Tab-separated table of C-alpha atoms in Angstrom:
chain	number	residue	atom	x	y	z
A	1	UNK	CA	-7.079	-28.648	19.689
A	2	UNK	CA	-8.367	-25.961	17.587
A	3	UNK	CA	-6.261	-22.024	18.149
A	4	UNK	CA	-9.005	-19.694	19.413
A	5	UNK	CA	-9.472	-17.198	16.738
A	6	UNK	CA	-8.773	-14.080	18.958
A	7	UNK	CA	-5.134	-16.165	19.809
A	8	UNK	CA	-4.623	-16.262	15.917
A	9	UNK	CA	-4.902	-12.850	15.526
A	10	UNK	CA	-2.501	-11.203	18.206
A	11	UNK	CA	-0.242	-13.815	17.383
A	12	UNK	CA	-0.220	-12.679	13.737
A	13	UNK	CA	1.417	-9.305	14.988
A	14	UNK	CA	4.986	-8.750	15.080
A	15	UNK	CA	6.396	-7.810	18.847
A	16	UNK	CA	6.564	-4.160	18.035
A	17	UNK	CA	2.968	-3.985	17.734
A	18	UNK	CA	1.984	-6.281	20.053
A	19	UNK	CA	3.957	-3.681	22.659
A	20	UNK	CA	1.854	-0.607	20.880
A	21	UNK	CA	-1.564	-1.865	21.275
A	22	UNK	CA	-0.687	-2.817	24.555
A	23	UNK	CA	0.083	0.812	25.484
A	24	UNK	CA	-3.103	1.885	23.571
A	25	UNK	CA	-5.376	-0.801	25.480
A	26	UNK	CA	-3.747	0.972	28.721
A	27	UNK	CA	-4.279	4.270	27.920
A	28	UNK	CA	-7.596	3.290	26.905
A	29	UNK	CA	-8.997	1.358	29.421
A	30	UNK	CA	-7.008	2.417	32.613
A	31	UNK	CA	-5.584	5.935	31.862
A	32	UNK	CA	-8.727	7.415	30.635
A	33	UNK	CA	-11.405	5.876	33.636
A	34	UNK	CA	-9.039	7.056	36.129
A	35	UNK	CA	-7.607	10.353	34.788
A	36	UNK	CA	-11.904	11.111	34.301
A	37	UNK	CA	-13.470	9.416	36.860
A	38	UNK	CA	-11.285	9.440	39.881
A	39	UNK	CA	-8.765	12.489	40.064
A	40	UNK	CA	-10.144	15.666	41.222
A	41	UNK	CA	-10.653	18.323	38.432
A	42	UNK	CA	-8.117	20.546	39.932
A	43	UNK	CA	-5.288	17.590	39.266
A	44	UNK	CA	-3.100	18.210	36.655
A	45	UNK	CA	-3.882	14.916	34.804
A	46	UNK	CA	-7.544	15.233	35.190
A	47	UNK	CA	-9.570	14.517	31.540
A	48	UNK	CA	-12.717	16.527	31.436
A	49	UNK	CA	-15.756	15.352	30.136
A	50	UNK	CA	-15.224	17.433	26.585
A	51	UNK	CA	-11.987	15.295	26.348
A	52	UNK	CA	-13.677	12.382	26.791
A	53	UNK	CA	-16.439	12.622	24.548
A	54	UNK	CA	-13.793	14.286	21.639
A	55	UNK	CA	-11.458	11.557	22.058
A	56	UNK	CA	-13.874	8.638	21.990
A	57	UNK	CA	-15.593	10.539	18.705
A	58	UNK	CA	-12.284	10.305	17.127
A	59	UNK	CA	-11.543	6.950	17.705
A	60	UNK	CA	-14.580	6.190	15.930
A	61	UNK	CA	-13.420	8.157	12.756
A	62	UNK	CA	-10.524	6.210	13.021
A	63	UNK	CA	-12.890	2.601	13.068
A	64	UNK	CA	-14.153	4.053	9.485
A	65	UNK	CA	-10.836	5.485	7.868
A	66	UNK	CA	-9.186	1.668	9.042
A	67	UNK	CA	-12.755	0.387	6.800
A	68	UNK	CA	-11.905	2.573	4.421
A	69	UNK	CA	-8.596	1.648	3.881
A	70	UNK	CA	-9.237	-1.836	3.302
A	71	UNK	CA	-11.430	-1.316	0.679
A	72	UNK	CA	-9.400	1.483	-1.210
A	73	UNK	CA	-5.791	0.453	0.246
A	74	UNK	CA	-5.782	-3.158	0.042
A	75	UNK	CA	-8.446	-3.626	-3.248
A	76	UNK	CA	-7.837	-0.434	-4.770
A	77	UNK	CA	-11.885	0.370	-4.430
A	78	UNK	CA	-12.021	4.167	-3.707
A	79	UNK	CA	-15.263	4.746	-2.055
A	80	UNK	CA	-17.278	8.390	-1.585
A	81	UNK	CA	-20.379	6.669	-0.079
A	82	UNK	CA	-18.587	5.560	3.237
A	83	UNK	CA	-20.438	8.339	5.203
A	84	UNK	CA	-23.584	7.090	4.235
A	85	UNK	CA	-22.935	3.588	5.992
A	86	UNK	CA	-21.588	5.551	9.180
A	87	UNK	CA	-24.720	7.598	9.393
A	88	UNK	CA	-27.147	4.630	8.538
A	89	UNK	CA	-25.434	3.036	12.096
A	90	UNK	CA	-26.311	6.044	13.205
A	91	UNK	CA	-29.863	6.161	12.460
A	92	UNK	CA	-30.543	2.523	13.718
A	93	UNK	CA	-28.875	3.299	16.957
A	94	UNK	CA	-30.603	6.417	17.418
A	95	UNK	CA	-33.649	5.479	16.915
A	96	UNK	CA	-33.358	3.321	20.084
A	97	UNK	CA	-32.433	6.306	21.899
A	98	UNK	CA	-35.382	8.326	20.999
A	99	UNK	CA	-37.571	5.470	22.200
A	100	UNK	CA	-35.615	5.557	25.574
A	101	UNK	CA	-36.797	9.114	26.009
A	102	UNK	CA	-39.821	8.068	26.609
A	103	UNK	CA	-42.596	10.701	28.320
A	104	UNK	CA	-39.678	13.087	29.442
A	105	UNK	CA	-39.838	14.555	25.971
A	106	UNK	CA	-41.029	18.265	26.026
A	107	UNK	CA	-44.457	16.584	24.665
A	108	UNK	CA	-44.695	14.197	27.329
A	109	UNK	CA	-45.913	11.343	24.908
A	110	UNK	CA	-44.543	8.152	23.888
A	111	UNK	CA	-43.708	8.640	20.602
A	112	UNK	CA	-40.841	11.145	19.863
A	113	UNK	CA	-41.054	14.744	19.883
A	114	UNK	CA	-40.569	14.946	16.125
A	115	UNK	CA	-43.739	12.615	15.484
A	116	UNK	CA	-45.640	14.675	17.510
A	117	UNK	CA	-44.801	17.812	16.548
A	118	UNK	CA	-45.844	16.508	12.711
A	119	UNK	CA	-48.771	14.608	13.849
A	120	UNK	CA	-47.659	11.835	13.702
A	121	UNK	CA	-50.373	9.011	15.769
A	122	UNK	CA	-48.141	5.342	16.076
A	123	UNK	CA	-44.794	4.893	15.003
A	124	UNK	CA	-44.090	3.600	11.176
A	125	UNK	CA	-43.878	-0.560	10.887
A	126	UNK	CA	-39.853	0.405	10.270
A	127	UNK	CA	-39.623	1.319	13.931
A	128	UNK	CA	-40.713	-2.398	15.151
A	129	UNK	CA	-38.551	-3.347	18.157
A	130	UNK	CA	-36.568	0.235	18.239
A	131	UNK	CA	-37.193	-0.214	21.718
A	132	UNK	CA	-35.145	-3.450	22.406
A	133	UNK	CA	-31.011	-2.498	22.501
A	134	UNK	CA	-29.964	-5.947	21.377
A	135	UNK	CA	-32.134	-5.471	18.024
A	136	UNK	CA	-30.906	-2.020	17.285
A	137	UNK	CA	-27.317	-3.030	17.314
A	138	UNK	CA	-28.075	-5.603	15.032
A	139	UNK	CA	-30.227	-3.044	12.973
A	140	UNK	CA	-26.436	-0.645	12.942
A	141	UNK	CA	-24.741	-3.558	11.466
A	142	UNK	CA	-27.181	-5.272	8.973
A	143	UNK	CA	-28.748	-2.384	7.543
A	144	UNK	CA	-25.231	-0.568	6.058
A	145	UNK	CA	-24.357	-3.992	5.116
A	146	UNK	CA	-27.280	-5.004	3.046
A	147	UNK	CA	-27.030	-1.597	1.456
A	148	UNK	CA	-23.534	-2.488	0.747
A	149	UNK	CA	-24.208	-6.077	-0.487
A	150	UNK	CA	-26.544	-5.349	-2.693
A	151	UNK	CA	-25.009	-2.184	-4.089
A	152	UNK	CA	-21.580	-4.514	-4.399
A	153	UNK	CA	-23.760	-6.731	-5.984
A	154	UNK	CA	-25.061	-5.230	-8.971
A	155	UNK	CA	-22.025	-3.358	-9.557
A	156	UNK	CA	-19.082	-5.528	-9.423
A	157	UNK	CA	-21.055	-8.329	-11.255
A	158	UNK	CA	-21.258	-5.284	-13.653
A	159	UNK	CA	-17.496	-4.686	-13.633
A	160	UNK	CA	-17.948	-1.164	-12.238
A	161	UNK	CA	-14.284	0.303	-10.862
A	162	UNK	CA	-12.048	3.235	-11.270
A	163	UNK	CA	-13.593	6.826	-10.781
A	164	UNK	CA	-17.127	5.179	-12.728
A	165	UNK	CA	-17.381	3.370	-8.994
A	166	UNK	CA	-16.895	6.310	-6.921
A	167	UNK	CA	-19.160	8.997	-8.685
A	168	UNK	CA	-22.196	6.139	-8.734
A	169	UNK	CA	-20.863	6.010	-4.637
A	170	UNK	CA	-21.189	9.538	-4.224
A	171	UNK	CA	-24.733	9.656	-6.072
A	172	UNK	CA	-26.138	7.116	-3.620
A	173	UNK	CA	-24.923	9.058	-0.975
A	174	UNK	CA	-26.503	12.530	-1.816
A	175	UNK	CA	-29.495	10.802	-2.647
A	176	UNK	CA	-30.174	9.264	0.591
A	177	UNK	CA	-29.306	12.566	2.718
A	178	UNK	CA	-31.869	14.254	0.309
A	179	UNK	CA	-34.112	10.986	1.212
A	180	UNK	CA	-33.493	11.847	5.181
A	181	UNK	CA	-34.043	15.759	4.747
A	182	UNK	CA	-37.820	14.710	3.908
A	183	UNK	CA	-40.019	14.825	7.176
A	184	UNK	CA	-42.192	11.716	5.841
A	185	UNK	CA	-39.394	9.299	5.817
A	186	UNK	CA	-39.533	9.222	10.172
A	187	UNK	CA	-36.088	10.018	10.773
A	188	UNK	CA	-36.516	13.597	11.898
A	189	UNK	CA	-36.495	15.406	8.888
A	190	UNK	CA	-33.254	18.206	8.651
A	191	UNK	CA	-33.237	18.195	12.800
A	192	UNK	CA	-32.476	14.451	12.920
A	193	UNK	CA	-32.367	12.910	16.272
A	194	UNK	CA	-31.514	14.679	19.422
A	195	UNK	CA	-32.130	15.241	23.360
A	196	UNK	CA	-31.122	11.459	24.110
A	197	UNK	CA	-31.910	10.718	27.708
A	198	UNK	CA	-30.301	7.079	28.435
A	199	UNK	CA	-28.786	4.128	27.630
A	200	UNK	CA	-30.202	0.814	29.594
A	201	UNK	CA	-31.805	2.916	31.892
A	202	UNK	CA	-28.653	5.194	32.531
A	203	UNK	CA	-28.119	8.518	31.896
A	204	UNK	CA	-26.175	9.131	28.806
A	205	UNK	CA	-24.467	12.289	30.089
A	206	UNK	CA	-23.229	10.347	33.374
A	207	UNK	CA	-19.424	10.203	33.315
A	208	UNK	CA	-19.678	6.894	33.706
A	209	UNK	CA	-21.492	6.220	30.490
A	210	UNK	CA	-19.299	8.604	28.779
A	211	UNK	CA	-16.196	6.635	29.372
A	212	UNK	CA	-17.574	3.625	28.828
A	213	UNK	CA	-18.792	4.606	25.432
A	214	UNK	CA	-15.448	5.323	24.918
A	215	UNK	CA	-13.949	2.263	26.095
A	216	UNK	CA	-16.356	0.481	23.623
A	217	UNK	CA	-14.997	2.660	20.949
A	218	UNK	CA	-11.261	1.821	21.774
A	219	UNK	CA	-11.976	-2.030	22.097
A	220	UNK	CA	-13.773	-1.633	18.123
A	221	UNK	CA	-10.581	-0.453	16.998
A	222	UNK	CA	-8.319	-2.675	18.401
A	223	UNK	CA	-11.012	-5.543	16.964
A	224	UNK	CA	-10.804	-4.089	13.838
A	225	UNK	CA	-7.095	-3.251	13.945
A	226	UNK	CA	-6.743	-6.990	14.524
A	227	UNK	CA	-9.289	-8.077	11.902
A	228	UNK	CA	-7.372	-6.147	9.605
A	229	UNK	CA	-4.051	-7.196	9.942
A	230	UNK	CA	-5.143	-10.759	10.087
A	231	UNK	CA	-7.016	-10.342	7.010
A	232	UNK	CA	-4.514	-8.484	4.953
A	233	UNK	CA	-1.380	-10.999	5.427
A	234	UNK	CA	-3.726	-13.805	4.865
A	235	UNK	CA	-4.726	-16.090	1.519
A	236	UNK	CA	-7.633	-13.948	0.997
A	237	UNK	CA	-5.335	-10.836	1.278
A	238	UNK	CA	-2.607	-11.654	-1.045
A	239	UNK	CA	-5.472	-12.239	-3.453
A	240	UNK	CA	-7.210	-8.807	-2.634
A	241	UNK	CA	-3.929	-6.737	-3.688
A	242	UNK	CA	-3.433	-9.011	-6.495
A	243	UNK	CA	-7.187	-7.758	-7.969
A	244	UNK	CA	-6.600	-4.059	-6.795
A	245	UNK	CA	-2.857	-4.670	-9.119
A	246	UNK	CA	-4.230	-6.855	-11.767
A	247	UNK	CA	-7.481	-8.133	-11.784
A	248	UNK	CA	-7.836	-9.354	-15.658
A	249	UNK	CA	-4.628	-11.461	-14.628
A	250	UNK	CA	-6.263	-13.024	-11.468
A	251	UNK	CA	-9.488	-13.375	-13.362
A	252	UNK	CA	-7.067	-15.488	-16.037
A	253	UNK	CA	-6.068	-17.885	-13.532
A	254	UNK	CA	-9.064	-18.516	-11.911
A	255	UNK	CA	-9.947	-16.486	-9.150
A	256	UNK	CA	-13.656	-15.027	-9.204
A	257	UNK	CA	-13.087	-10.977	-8.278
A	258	UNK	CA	-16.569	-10.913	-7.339
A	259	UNK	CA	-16.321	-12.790	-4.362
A	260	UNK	CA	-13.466	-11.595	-2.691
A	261	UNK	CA	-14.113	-7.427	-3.747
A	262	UNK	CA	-18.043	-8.422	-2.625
A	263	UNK	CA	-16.968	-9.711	1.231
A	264	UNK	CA	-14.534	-6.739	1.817
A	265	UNK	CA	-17.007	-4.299	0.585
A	266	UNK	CA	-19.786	-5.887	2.655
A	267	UNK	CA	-17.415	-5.833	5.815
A	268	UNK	CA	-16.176	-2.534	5.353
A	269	UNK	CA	-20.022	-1.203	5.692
A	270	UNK	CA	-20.747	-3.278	8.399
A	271	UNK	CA	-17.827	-1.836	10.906
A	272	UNK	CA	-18.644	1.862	9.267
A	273	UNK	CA	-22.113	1.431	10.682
A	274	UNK	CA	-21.076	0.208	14.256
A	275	UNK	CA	-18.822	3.202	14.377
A	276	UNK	CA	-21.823	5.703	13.544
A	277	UNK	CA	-24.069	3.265	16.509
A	278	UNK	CA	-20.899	4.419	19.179
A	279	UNK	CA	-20.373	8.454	17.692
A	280	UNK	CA	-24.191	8.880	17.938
A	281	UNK	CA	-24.557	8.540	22.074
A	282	UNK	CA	-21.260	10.728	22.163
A	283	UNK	CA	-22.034	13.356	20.098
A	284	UNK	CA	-25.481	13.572	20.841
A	285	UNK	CA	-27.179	14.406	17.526
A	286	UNK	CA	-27.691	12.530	14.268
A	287	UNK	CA	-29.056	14.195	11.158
A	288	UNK	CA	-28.843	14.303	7.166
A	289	UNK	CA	-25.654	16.296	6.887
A	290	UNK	CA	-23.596	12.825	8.122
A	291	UNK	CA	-24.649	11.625	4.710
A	292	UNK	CA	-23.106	14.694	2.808
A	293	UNK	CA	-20.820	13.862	0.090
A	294	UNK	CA	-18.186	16.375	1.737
A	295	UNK	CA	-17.961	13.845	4.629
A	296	UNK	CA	-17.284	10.795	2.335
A	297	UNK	CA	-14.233	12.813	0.824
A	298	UNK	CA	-13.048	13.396	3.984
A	299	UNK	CA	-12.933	9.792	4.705
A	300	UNK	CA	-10.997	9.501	1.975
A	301	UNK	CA	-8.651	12.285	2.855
A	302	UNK	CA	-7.932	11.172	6.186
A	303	UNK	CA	-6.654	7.468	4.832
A	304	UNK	CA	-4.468	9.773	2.060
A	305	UNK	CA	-3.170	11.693	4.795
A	306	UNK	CA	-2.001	8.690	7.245
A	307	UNK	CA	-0.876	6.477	4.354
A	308	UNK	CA	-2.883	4.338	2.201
A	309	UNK	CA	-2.373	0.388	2.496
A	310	UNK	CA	-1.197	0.870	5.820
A	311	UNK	CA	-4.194	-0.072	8.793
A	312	UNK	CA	-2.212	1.928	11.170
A	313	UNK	CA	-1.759	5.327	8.564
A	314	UNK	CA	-5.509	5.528	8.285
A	315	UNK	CA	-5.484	5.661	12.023
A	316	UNK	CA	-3.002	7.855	12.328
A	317	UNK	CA	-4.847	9.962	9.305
A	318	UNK	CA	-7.836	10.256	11.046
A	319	UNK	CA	-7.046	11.428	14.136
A	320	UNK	CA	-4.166	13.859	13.184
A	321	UNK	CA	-6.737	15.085	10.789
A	322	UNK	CA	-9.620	15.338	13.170
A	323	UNK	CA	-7.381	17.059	16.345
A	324	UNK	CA	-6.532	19.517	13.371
A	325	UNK	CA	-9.683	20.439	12.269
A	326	UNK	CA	-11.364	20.852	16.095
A	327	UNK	CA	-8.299	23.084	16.226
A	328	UNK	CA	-9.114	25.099	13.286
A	329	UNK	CA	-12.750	25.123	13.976
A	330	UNK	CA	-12.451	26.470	17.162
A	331	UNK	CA	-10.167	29.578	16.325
A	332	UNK	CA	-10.484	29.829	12.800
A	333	UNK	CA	-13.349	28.298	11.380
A	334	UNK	CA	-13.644	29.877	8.009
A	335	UNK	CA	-10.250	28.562	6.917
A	336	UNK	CA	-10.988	25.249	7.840
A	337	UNK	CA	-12.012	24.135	4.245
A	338	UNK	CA	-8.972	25.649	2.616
A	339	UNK	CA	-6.608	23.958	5.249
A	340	UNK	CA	-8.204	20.710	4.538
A	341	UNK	CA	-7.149	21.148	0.583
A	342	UNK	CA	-3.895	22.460	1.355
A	343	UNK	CA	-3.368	19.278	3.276
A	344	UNK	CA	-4.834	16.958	0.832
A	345	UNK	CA	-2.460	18.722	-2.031
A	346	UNK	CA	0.707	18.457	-0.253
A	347	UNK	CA	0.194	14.735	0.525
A	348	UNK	CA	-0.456	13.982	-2.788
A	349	UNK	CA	2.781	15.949	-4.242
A	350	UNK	CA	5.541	15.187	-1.473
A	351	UNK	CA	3.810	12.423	1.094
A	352	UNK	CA	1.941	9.978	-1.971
A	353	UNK	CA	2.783	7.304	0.999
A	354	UNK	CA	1.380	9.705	3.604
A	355	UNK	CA	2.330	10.220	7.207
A	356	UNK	CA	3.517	6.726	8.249
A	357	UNK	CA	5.324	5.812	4.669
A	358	UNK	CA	6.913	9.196	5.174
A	359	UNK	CA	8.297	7.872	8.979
A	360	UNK	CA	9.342	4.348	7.744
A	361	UNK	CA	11.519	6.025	5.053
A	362	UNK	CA	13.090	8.085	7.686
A	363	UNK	CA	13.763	4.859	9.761
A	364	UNK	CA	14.960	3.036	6.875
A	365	UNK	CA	17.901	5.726	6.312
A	366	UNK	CA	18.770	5.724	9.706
A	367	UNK	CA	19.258	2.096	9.264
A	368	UNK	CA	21.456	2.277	6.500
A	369	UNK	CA	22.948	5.295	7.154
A	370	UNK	CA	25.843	3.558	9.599
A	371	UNK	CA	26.702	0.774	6.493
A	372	UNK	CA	27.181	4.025	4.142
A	373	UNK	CA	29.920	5.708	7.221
A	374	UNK	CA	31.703	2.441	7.183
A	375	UNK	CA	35.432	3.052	5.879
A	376	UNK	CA	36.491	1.967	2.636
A	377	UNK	CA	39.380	-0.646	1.740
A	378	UNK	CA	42.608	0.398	2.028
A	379	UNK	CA	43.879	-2.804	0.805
A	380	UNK	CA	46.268	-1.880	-2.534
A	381	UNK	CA	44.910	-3.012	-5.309
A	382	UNK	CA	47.704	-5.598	-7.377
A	383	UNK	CA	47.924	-5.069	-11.444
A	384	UNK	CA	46.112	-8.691	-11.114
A	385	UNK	CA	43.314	-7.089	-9.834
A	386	UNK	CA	43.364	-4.331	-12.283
A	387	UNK	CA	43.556	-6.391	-15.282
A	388	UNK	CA	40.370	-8.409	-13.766
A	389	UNK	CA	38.002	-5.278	-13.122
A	390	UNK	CA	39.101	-3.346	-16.512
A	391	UNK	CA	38.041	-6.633	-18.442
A	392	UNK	CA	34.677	-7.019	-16.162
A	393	UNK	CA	33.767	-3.757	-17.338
A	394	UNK	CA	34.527	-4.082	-20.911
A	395	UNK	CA	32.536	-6.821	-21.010
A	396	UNK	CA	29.087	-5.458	-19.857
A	397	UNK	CA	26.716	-5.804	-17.814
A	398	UNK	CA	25.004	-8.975	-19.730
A	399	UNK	CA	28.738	-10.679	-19.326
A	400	UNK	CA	28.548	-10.057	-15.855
A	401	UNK	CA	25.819	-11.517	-15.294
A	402	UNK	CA	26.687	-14.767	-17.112
């Protein structure tokens, strides 16, 4: 009998982490419902609604910094068009929220406010079945990753890598916000989409909805957590770090880098775009400015930050990052940006491994720390013994080793 796949990936994690993400799913999925939804506001434990919402919007940067880091950590393929595929999700997804305002709009028509407001008489052949929720969350996955595929496409079959890849990345990406800025393409123009109402026929502001939007979020992390790791210590991952190490050699002994760069690329899109379909509902807004090439770096900052090749440092990345900057943008927003390059510059000079590579070495010199205290011999050396090391060392190191 055949392992069920989700059995093949938990039991592809070591014990340590199987412990961690099952403190995570409780937090998560327990903690959070009750700390929101059942104690009183007055409790000391109680999680208010701005938590919530902030919380589950972080977890979904942290579902695109854990794409982004197996595209640039485990292939070597540094992207700056990874905020375009998160606000693409976003767009699908939101489009079936505008059609679920329905008449409560302030025009009181069926199409959305913004297509009134511009005259707008049916809704472009591009909105077909924006009403139905199933087809939408398709729409959040398959449009980033047709993008993707046939971006990947032409430009690995091109042999397109190195910094030529990521300033073609970052030109796609401007040009599609400046493609969403214009009011004719029917995504809102500069305003986006906004003033959601529901979700199934539920309010969207309900705490209810709110924390299970964030449980959603939490379980697409731990999926692609899992994915990840399974991925990464598999055949198909060995092979990935050997093209992001040497890819003329692995080209020289067979392997087709198209293939395997081409999947991860594709894949990496496709969970970008879910995350943008779960931050739209809790954010509330989707416009252009998701698209801006500043956001893309950022991406890439946050997986620099936690640690680079490591599923759990772009995690980590993102949300220290993240906490920091609601911080800073709260009480001091103007230094924001300068914080943000600080941080990028010191992790690049005295963390290259980031936050996490930075904590394993610390663990790894407690660990030898106690076979460095242990005493030397006493034992008296005999003229025997002498003799033997002051010939071993006139001999070399080349004699030695013979």
């Amino acid at each position: 009998m055949r392992t069920p796949f989700t059995i093949r990936l938990l039991s592809n994690l070591p014990a340590s982490a199987r412990i961690a993400l099952a403190l995570f799913a409780l937090a998560a999925f327990v903690w959070v419902p009750v700390a929101h939804l059942v104690l009183p506001a007055e409790h000391a434990l109680h999680l208010s609604g701005y938590w919530v919402s902030l919380l589950g919007k972080i977890l979904c940067y942290m579902i695109v910094a854990v794409a982004m880091d197996l595209i640039w950590g485990y292939a070597g393929i540094l992207s700056l068009g990874h905020g375009m595929f998160f606000a693409l999700g976003g767009y699908a997804f939101g489009m079936y929220l505008m059609r679920q305002i329905g008449r409560d709009g302030s025009y009181g028509s069926d199409l959305p406010d913004f297509m009134v407001f511009l005259a707008w008489e049916e809704l472009p052949w591009y909105w077909a079945g924006s009403d139905s929720f199933l087809w939408t969350v398709f729409l959040a996955m398959a449009v980033p990753g047709v993008v993707a595929f046939i971006f990947g496409w032409f430009a690995f079959r091109s042999r397109i890598k190195g910094v030529y890849f990521s300033i073609i990345t970052q030109a796609l990406t401007y040009a599609a916000m400046l493609l969403f800025f214009r009011n004719e393409t029917g995504f809102g123009g500069n305003n986006g989409f906004t003033d959601f109402k529901r979700i199934l026929g539920h309010s969207i502001t309900s705490p209810e909805m709110r924390v299970t939007l964030f449980a959603l979020s939490a379980l697409l992390l731990i999926f692609c957590l899992l994915l990840g790791r399974y991925l990464v210590t598999s055949r198909f991952g060995r092979v990935l770090a050997a093209i992001r190490d040497a890819e003329s050699r692995v080209m020289f002994i067979g392997y087709n880098p198209l293939h395997y760069k081409l999947f991860i690329w594709t894949l990496s899109a496709v969970l970008c775009g879910l995350a943008g379909a779960l931050y739209v509902p809790q954010v509330g807004i989707i416009n252009p400015s998701e698209m801006s090439p500043a956001n893309s770096i950022e991406i890439a900052v946050w997986v620099a930050v936690g640690g680079r090749g490591s599923l759990i440092g772009a995690m980590v990345g993102a949300g220290v990052v993240n906490l920091a900057k609601t911080w800073f943008t709260v009480t001091v927003p103007e230094y924001w940006p300068f914080m943000l390059g600080f941080l990028f510059i010191a992790v690049t000079l005295f963390m290259p491994q980031g936050i996490v590579g930075l904590v394993r070495k610390l663990f790894s010199r407690r660990r030898a720390q106690p076979a460095d205290d242990t005493p030397a011999d006493d034992t008296p050396t005999t003229p025997a013994d002498a003799t033997a090391d002051e010939s071993t060392q006139t001999r070399g190191p080349l004699a030695r080793g013979a």
